[in-house]
Short mmCIF file of C-alpha atoms in Angstrom, two decimals:
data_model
loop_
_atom_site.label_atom_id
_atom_site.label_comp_id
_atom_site.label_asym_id
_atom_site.label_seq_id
_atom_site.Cartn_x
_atom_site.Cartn_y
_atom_site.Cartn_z
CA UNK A 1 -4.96 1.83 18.42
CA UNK A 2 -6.82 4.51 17.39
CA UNK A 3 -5.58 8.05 16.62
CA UNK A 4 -7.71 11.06 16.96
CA UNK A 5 -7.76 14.82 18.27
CA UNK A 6 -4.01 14.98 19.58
CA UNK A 7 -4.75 12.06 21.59
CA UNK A 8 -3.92 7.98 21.14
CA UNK A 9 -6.92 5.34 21.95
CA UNK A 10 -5.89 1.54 22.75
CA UNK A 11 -8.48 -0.86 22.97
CA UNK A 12 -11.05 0.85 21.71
CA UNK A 13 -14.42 -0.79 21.90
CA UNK A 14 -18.19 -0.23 21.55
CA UNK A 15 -20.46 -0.08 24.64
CA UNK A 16 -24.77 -0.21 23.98
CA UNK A 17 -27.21 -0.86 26.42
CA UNK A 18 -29.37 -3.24 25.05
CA UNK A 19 -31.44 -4.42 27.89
CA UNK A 20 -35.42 -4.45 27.53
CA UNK A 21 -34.91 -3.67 23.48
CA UNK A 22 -37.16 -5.10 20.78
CA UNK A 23 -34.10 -4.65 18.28
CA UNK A 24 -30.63 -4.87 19.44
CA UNK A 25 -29.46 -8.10 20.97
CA UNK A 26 -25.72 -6.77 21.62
CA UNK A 27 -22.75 -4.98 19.62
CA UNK A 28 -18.98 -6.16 19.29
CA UNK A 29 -16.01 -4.19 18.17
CA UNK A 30 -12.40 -6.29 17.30
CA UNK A 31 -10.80 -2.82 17.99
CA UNK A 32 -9.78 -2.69 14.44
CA UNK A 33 -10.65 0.89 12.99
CA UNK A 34 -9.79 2.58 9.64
CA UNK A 35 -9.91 6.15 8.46
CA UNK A 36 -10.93 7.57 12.18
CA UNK A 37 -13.61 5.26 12.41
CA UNK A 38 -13.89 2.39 14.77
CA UNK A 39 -15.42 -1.27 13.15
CA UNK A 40 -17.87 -3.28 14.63
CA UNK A 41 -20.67 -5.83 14.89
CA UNK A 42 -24.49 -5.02 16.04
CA UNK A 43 -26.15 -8.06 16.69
CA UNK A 44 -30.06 -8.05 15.97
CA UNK A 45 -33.06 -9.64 17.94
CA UNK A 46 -34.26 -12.37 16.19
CA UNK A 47 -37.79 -10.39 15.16
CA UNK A 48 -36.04 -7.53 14.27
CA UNK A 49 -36.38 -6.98 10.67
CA UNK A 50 -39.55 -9.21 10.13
CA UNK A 51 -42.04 -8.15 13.35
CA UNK A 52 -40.08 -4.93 13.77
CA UNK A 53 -39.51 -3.97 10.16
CA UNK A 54 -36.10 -2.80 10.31
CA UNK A 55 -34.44 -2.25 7.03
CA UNK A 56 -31.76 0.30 7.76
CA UNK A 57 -29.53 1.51 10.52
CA UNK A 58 -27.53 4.33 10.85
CA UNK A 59 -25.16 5.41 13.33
CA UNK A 60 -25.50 9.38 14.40
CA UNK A 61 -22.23 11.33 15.67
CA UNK A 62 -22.38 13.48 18.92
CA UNK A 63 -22.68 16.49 16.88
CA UNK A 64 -26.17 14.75 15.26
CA UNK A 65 -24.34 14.21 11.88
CA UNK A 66 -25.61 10.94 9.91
CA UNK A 67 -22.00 9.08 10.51
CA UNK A 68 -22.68 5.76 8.94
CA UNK A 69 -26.08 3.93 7.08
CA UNK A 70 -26.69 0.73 6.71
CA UNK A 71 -29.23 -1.60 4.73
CA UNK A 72 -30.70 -4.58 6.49
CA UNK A 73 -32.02 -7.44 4.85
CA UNK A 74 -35.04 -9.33 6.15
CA UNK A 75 -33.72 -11.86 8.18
CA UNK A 76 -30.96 -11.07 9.27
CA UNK A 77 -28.99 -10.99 12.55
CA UNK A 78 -25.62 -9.89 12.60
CA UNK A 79 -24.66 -5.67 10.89
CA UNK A 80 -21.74 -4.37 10.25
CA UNK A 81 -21.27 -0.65 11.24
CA UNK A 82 -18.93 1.63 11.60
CA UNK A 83 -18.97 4.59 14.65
CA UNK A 84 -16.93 7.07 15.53
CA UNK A 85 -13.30 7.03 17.29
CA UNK A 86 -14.20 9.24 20.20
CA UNK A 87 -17.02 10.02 22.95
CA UNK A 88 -20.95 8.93 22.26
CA UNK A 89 -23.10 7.65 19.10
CA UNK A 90 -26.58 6.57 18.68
CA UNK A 91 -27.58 4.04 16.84
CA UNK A 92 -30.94 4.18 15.07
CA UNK A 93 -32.86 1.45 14.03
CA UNK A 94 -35.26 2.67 10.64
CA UNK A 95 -38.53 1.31 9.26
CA UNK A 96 -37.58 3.02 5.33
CA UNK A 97 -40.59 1.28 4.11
CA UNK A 98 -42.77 3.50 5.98
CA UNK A 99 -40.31 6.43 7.25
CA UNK A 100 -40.09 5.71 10.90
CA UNK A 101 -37.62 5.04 13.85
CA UNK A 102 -38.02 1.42 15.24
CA UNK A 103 -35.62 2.19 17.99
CA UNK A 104 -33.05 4.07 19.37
CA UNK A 105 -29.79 3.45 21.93
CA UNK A 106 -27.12 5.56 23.08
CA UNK A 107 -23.53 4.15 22.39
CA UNK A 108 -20.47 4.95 23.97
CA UNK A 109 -16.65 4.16 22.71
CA UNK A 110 -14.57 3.39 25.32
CA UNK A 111 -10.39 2.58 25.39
CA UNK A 112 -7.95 3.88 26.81
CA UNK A 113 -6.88 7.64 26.09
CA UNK A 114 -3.43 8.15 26.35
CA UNK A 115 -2.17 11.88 25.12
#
């Protein structure tokens, strides 16, 4: 359950389109959440951080705030990240070495509203 403006969330969960990308494979949420913001998995294409060069990924609020950053090693496949409890994210995948965007998707958090 997740609590947020007035209003109750069960089952929350993490939705991301991943077909056709070069860097996310698929994203997984237990539902668990702490301090308004919801917990989850982001599974990486095997190539993502060595062909790709993704070292970092950060997850950017609706209102285009930075919400949560991430380092990625080389290597690996599975990221924890945190998003927030309510309506859209996207989820940027970050070259830091030299300063660009790999890739980006649009998330949505879905559950169950009740108010």
């Amino acid at each position: 359950m997740v609590a947020g403006s007035g209003c109750l969330t069960l089952n929350p969960g993490i939705d991301l389109t991943t077909q056709n990308s070069t860097v996310f494979h698929d994203v997984s949420s237990s539902g668990e959440w702490a301090n308004g913001r919801l917990v989850g998995t982001l599974s990486l294409t095997p190539n993502a951080t060595t062909d790709q060069g993704v070292s970092q990924i950060n997850v950017v609020a609706a209102d285009g705030e930075t919400f949560y950053t991430t380092p990625v090693d080389s290597g690996q496949s599975n990221v924890s990240i945190m998003a927030p409890t309510n309506g859209t994210a996207t989820i940027v995948a970050v070259n830091t070495v030299n300063g660009t965007v790999v890739e980006t998707r649009n998330a949505t958090i879905t559950g169950d509203t009740v108010i």
